[in-house]
mmCIF file of C-alpha atoms and ligand atoms in Angstrom:
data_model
loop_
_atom_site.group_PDB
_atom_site.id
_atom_site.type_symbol
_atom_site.label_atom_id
_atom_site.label_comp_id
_atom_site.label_asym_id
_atom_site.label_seq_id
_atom_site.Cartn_x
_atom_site.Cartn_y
_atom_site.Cartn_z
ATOM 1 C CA UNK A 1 9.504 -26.549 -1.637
ATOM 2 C CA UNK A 2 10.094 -25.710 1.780
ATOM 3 C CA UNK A 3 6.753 -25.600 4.136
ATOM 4 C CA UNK A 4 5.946 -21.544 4.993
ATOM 5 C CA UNK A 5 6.327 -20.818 8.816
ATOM 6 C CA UNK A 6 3.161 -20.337 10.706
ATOM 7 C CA UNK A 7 2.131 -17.196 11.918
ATOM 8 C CA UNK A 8 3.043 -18.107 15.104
ATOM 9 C CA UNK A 9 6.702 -19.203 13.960
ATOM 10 C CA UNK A 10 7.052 -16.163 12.813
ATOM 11 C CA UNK A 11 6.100 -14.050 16.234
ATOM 12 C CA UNK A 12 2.981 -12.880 15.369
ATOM 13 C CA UNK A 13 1.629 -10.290 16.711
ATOM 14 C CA UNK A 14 2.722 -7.460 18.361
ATOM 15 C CA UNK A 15 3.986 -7.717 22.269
ATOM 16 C CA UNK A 16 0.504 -5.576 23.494
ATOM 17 C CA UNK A 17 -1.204 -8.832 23.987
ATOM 18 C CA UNK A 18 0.740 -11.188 26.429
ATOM 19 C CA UNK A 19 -0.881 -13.171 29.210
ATOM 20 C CA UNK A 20 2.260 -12.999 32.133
ATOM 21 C CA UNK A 21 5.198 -13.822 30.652
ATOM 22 C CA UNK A 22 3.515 -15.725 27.487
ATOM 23 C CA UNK A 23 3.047 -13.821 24.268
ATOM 24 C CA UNK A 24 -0.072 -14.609 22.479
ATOM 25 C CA UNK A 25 -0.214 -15.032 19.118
ATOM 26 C CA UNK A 26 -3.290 -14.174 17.332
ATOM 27 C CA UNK A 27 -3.495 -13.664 13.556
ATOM 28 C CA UNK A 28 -5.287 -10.556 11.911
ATOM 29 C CA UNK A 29 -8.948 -11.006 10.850
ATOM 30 C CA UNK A 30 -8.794 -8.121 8.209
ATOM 31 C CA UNK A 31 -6.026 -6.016 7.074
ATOM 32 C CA UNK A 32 -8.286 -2.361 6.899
ATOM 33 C CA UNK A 33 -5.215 0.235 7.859
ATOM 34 C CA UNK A 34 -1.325 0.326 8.866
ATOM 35 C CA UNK A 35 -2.235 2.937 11.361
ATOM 36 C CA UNK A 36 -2.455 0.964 14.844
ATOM 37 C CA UNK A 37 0.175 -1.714 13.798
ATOM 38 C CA UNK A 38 2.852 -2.581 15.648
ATOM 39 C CA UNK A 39 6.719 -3.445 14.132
ATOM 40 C CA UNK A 40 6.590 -7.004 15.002
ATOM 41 C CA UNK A 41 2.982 -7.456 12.861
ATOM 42 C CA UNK A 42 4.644 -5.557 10.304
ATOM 43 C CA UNK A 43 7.992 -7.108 10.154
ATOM 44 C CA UNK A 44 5.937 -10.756 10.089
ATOM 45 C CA UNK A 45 3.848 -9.291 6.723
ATOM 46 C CA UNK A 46 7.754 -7.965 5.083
ATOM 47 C CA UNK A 47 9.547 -11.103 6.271
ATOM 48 C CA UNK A 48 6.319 -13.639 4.718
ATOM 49 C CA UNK A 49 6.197 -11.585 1.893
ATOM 50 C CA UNK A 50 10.284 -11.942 1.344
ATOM 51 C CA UNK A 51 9.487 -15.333 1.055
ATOM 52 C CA UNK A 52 7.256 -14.829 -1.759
ATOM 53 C CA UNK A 53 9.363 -12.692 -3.959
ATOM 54 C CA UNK A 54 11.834 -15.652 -3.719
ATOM 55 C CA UNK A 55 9.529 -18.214 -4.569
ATOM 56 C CA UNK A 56 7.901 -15.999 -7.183
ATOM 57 C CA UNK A 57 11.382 -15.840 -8.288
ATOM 58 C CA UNK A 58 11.863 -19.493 -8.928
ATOM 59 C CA UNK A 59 8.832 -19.497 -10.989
ATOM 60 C CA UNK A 60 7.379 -22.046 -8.212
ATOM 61 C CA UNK A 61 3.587 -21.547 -7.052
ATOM 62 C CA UNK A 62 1.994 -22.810 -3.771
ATOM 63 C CA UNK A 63 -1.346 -24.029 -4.878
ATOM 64 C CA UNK A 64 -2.500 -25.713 -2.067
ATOM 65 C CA UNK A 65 -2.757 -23.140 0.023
ATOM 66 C CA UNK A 66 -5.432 -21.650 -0.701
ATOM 67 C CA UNK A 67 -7.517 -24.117 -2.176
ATOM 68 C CA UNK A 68 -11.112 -24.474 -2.336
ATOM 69 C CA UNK A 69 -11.142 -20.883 -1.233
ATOM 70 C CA UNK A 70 -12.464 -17.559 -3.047
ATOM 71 C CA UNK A 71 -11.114 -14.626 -3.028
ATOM 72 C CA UNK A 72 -13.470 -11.175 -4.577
ATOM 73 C CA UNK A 73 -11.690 -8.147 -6.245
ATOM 74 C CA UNK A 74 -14.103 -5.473 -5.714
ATOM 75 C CA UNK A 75 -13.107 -2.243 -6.925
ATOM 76 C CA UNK A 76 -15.536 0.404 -7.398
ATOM 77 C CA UNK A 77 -12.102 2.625 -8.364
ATOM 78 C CA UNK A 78 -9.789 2.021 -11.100
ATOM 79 C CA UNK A 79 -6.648 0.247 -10.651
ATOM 80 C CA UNK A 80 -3.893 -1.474 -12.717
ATOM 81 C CA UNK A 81 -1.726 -3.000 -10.279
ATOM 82 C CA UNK A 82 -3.542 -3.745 -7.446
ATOM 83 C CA UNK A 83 -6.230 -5.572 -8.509
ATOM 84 C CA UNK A 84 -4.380 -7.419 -10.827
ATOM 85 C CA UNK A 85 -1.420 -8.283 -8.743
ATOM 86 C CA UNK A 86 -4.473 -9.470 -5.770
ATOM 87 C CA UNK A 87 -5.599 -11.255 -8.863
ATOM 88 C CA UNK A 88 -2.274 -13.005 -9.342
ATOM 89 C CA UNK A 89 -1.738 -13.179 -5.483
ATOM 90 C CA UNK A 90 -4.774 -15.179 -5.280
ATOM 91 C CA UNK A 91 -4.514 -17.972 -8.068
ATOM 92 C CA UNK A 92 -0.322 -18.428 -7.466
ATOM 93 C CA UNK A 93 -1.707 -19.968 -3.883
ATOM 94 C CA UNK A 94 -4.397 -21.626 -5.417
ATOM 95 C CA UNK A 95 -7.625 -19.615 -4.771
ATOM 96 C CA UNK A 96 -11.014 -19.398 -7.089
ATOM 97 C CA UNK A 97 -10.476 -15.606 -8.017
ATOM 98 C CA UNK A 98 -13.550 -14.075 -9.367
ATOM 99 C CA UNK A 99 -13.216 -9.759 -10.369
ATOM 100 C CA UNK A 100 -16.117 -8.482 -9.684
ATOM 101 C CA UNK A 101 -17.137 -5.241 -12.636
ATOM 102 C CA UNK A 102 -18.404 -3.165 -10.727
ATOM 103 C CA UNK A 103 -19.562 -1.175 -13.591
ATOM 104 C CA UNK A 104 -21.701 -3.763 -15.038
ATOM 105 C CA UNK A 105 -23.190 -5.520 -11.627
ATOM 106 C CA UNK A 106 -26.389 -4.295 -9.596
ATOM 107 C CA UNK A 107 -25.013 -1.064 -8.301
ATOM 108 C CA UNK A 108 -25.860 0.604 -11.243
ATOM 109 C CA UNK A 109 -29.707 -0.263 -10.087
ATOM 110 C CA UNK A 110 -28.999 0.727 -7.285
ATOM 111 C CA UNK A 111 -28.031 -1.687 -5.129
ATOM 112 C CA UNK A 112 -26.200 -0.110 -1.990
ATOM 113 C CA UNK A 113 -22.280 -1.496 -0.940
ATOM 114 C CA UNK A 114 -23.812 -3.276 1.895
ATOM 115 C CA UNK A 115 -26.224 -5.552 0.077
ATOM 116 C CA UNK A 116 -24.023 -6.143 -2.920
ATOM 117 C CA UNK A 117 -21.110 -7.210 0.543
ATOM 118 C CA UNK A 118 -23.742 -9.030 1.566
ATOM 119 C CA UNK A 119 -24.803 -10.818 -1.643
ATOM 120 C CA UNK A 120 -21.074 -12.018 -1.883
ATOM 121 C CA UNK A 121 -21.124 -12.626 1.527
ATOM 122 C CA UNK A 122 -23.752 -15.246 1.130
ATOM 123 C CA UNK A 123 -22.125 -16.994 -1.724
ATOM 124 C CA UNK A 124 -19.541 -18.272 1.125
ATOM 125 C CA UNK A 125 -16.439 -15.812 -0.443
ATOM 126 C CA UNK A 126 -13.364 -16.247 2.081
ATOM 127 C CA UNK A 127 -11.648 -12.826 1.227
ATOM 128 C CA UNK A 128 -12.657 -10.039 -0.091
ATOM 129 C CA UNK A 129 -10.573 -6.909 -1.779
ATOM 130 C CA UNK A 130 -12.304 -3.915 -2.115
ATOM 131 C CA UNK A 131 -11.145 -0.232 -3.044
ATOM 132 C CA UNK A 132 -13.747 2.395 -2.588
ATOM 133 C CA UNK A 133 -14.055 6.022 -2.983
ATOM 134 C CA UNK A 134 -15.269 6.817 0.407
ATOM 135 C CA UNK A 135 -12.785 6.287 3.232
ATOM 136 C CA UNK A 136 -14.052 4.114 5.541
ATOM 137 C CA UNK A 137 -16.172 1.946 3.356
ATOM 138 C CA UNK A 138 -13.719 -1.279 4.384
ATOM 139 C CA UNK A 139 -14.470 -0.958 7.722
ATOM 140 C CA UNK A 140 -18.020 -0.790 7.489
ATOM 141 C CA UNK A 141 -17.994 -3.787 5.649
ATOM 142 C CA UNK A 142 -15.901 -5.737 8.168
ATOM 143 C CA UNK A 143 -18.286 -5.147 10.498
ATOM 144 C CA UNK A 144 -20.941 -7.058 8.271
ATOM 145 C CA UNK A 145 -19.654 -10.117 6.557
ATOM 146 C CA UNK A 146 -17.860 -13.304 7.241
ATOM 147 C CA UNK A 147 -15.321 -12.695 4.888
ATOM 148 C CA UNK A 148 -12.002 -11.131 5.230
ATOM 149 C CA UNK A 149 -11.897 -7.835 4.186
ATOM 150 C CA UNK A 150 -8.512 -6.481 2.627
ATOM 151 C CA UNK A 151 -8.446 -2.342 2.344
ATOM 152 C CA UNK A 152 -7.160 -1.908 -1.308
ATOM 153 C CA UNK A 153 -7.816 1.920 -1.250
ATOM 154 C CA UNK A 154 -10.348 3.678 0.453
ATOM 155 C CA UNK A 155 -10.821 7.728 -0.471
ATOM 156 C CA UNK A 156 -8.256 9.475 1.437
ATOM 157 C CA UNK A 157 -7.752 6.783 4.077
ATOM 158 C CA UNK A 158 -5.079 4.555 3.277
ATOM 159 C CA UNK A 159 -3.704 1.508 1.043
ATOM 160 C CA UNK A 160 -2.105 -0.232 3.123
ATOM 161 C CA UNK A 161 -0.789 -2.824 0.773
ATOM 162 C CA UNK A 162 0.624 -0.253 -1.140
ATOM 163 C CA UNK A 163 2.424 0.938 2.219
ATOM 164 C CA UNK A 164 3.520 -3.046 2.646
ATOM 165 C CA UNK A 165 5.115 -3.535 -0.649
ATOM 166 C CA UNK A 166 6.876 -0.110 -0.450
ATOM 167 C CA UNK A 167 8.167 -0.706 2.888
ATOM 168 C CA UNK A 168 9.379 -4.229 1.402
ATOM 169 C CA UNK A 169 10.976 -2.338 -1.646
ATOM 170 C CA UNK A 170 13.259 -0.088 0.483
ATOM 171 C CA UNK A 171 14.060 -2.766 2.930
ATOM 172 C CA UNK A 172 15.539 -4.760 0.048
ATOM 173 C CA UNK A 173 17.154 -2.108 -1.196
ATOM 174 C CA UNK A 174 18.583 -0.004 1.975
ATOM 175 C CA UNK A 175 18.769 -3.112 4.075
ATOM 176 C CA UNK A 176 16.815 -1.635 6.885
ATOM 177 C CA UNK A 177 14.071 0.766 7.618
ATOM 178 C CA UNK A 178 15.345 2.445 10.883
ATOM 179 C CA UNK A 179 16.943 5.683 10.747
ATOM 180 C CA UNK A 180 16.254 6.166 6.701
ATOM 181 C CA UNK A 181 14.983 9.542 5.811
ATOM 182 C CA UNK A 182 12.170 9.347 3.181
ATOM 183 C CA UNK A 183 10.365 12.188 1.668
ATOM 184 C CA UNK A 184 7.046 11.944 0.558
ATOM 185 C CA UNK A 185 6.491 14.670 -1.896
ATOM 186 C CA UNK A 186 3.762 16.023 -3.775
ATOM 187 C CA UNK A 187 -0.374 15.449 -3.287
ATOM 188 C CA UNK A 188 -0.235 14.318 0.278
ATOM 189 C CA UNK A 189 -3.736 15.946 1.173
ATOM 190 C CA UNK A 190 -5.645 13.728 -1.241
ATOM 191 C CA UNK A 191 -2.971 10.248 -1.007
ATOM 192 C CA UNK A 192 -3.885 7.490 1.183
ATOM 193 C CA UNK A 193 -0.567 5.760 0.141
ATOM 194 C CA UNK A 194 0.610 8.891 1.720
ATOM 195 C CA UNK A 195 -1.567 7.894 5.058
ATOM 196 C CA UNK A 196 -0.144 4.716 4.890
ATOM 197 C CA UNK A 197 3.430 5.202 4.452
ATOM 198 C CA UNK A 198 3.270 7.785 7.084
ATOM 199 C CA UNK A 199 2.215 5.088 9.746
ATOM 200 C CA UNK A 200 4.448 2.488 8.581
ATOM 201 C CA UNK A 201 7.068 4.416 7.691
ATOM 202 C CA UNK A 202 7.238 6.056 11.193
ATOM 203 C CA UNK A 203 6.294 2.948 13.091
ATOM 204 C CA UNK A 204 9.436 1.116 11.765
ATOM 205 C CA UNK A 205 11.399 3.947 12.790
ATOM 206 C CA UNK A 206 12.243 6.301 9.313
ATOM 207 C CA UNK A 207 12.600 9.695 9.759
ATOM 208 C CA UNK A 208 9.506 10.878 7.494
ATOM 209 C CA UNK A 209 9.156 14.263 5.752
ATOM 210 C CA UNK A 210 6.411 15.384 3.546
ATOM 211 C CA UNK A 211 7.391 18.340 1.088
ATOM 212 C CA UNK A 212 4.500 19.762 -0.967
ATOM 213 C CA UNK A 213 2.953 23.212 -1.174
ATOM 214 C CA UNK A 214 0.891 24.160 1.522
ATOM 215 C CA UNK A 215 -2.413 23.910 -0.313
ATOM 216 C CA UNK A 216 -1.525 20.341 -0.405
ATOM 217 C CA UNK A 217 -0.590 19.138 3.094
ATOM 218 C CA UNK A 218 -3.192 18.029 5.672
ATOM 219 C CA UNK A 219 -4.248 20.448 8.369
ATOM 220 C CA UNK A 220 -2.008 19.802 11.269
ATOM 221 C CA UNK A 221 0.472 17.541 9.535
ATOM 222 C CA UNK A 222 2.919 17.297 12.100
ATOM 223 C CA UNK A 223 0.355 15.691 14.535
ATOM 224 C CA UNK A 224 1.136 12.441 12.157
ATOM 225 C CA UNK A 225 4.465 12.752 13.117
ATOM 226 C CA UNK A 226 6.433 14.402 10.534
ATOM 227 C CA UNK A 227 8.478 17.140 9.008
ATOM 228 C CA UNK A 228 6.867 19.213 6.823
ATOM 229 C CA UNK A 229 8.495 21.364 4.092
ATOM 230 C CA UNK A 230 7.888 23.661 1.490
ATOM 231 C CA UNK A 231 10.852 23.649 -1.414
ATOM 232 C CA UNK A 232 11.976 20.370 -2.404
ATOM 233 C CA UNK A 233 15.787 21.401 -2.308
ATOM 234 C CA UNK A 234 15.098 21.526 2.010
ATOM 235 C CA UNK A 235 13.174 18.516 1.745
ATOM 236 C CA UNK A 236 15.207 15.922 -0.179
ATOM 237 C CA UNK A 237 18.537 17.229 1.727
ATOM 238 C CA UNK A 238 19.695 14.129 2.612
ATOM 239 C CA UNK A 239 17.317 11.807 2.053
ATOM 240 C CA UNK A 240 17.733 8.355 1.538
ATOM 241 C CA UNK A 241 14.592 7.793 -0.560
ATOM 242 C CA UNK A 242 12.627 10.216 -2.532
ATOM 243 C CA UNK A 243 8.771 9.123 -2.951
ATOM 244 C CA UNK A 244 6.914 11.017 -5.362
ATOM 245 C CA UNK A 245 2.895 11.190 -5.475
ATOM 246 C CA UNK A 246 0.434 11.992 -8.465
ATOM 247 C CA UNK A 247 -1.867 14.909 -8.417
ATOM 248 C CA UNK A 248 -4.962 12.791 -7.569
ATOM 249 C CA UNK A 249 -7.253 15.530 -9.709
ATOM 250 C CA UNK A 250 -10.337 13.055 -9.195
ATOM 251 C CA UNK A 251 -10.825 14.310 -5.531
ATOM 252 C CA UNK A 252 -10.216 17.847 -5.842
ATOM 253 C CA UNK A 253 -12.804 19.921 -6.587
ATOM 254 C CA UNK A 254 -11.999 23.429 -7.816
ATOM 255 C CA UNK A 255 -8.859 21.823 -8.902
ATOM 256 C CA UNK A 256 -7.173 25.561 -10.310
ATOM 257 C CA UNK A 257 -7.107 26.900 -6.729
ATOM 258 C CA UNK A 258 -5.021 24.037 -5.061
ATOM 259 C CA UNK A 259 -2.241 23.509 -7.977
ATOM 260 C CA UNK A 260 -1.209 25.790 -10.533
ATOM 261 C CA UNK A 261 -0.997 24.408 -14.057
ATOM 262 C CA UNK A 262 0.713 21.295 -15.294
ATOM 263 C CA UNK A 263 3.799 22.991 -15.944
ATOM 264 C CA UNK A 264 4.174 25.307 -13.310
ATOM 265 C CA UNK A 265 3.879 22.437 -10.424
ATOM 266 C CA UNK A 266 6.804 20.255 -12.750
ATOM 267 C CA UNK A 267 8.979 23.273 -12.940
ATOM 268 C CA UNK A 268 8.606 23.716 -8.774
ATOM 269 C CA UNK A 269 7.571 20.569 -7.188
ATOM 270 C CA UNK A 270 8.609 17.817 -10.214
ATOM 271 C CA UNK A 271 11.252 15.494 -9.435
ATOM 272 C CA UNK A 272 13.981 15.863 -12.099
ATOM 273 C CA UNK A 273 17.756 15.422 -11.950
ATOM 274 C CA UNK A 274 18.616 19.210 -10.612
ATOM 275 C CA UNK A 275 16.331 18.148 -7.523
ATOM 276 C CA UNK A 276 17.182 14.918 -7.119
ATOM 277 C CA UNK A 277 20.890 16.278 -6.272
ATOM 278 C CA UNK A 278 19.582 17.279 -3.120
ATOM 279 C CA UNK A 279 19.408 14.147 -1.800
ATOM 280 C CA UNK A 280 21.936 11.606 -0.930
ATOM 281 C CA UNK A 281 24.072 10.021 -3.635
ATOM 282 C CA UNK A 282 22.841 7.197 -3.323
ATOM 283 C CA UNK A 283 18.691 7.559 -2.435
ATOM 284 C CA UNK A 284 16.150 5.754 -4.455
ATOM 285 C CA UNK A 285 13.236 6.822 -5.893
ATOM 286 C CA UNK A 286 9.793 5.320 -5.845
ATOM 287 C CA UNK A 287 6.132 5.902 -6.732
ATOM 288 C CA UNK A 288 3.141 4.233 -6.611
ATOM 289 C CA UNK A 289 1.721 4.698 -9.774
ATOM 290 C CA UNK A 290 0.456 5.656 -12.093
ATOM 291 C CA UNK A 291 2.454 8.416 -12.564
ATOM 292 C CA UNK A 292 1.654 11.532 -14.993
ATOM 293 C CA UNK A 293 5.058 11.998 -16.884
ATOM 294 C CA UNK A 294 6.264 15.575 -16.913
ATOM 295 C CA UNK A 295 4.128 16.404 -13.733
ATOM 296 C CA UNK A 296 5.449 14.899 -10.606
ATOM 297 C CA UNK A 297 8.004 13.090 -11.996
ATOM 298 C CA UNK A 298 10.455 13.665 -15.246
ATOM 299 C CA UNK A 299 10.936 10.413 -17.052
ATOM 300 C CA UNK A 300 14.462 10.305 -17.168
ATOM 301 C CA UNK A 301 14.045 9.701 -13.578
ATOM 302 C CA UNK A 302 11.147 7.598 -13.397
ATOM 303 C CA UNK A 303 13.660 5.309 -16.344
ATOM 304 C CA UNK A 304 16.556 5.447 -14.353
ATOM 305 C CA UNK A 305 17.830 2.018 -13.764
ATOM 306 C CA UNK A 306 19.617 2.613 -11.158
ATOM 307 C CA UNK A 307 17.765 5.620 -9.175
ATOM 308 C CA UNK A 308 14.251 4.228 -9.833
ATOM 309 C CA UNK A 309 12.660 1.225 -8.070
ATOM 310 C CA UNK A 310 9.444 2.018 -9.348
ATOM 311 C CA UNK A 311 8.593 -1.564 -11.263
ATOM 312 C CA UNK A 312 10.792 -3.121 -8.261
ATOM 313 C CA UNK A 313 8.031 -1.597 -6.028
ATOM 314 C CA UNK A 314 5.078 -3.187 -8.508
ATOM 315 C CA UNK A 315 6.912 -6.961 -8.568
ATOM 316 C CA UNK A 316 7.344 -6.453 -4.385
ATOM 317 C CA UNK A 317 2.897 -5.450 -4.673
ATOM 318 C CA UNK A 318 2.460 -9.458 -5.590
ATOM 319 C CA UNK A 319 4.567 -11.119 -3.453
ATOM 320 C CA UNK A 320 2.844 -8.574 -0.506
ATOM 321 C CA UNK A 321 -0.209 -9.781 -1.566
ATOM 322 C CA UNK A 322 0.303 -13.256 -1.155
ATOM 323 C CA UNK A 323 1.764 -13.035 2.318
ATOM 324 C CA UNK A 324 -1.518 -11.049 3.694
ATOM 325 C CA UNK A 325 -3.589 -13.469 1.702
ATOM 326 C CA UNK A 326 -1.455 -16.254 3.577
ATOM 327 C CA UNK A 327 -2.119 -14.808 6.390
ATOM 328 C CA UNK A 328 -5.637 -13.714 6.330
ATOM 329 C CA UNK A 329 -6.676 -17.359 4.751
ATOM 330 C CA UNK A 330 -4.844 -18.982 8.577
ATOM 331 C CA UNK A 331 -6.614 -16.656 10.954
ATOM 332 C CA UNK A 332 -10.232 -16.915 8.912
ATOM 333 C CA UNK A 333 -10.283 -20.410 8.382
ATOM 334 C CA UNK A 334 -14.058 -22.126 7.688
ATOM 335 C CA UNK A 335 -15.038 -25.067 9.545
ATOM 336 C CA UNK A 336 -15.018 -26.990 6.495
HETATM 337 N N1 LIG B 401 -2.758 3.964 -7.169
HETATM 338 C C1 LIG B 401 -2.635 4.678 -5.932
HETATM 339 C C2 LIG B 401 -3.999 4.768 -5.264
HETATM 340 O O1 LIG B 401 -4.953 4.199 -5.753
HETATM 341 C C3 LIG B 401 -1.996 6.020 -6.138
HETATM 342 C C4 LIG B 401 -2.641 6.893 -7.173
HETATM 343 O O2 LIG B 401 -3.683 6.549 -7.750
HETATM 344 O O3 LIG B 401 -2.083 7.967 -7.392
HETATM 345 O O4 LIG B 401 -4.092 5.398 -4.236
HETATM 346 N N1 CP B 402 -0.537 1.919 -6.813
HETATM 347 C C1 CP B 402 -1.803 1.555 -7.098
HETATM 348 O O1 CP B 402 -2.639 1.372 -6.218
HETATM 349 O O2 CP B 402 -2.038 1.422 -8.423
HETATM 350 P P1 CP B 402 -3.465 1.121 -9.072
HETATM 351 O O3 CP B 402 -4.330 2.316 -8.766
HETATM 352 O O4 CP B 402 -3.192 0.951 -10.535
HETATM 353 O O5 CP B 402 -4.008 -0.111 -8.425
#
């Protein structure tokens, strides 16, 4: 198999840090949030992580590279395909994987994060994954352990992986990022994969419009740097993908005031053939899952072979993984 290039191969990071006319490379310690990236740090994730989908591909694994090294899923939130694709990230390149359940360790006596970080800390883990429900919780435990922390959801905040394997998904597809229109439609008050894909997104240069009702968009949306609209036939004119969002009922309360029912919100804000039409020809649709059929999305869409890129965007979420784990496991390595 042919040897991965090295972070500093591939031009990472960003040009902010040069020293005259040298750039300096320095690797990432965590990967908490997209917002504050810069294009080169983001093409070097998409290009390592194009790697990956073609090795995963070839049904060859790289498990040297993460040998002797453990990696923690921590996930006080439910997930499907994150944790399990960090899972599969984790033991292609060789890593001791241990998922942590949450529901049946300490916390339920009461142990706070920080101690149970710092419990796992202390067992010598090299990366740890954690979604949490409060936004910011990453962070905070960045600034604690030794490990590397990876954001894999935090409240409101962001996913960034999420943004990383989407942005990978519609480069493959479109060829590019520059200059594509994407609308991000539905619950983009409550959607950190939202968050995310609004910093990527605009970073790299898409022009990025949210379309939602207005109980539903952030206050002061366009600070983030994007078009909002309120009808989905103005806001997927044109566009070259169409990204759909789920209700995410678990963090509204009063739920009946900010959506109408079930039904209604399909009828107006549900992406189904007759609004599809308003976008271009040829635009793709994606979503992050998991999606509530018949709500945001009909499932002759989400089925479409050729509109849909929605399991696309879940095979792109390992390969992802495995280039930020590759990554992470260079900049944070022990002196072992
Ligand atoms: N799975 C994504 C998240 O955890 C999106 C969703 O749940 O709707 O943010
Ligand atoms: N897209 C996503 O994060 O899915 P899970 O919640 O299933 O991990």
């Amino acid at each position: 198999m042919a040897r991965m290039a090295s972070p500093a191969q591939l031009g990472y990071p960003a040009a902010p840090n040069r020293v005259g006319k040298r750039r300096v490379i320095t690797a990432p310690r965590h990967l908490l949030q997209i917002e504050g990236m810069h294009p080169p740090q983001i093409d070097t994730m998409l290009d390592l992580a194009e790697s990956y989908v073609l090795l995963n591909r070839s049904g060859t694994t790289q498990r040297d590279l993460l040998r002797g090294r453990t990696l923690i899923n921590l996930f006080f939130e439910d997930s499907t395909r994150t944790r399990t694709s960090f899972e599969l990230a984790g033991k292609r390149l060789g890593a001791d994987v241990i998922n942590m359940s949450v529901s049946t360790s300490s916390v339920n006596k009461g142990e706070t994060l920080l101690d149970t970080a710092a419990t796992l800390n202390a067992m010598n883990c090299d990366l740890l994954v954690v979604r949490h429900g409060q936004s910011g919780a990453p962070n905070l435990l960045a600034q604690k352990v030794d490990a590397a922390v990876i954001n894999a959801g935090d409240g409101t905040h962001e996913h960034p992986t999420q943004a990383l394997l989407d942005a990978l998904t519609i480069r493959r597809r479109k060829g590019r990022l520059e200059g594509l229109v994407v609308a991000i439609c539905g619950d983009v008050l409550h959607s950190r994969v939202a968050r995310s894909n609004i910093h990527l997104l605009g970073t790299m240069g898409c022009r990025v419009r949210v379309v939602a009702p207005p109980t539903l968009i952030p206050n002061q949306a366009e600070r983030l740097g994007v078009d909002v609209f309120h009808n989905m036939k103005d806001g997927l004119q044109d566009a070259d993908v169409v990204m759909m969002l789920r209700l995410q009922r678990e963090r509204m309360s009063g739920a009946g005031s900010l959506v109408p029912s079930p039904r209604e919100y399909f009828r107006f804000w549900g992406l189904d053939a007759e609004k599809l039409a308003f976008a271009k020809d040829d635009a793709i649709v994606m979503h992050p899952g998991p999606m509530n059929r018949g709500v945001e999305i009909d499932s002759a869409i989400a089925d479409d072979p050729v509109r849909s890129v929605i399991r696309e965007q879940v095979e792109m979420g390992v390969a992802v993984r495995m280039a930020v784990l590759d990554l992470l496991a260079r900049s944070n390595r022990r002196n072992d």
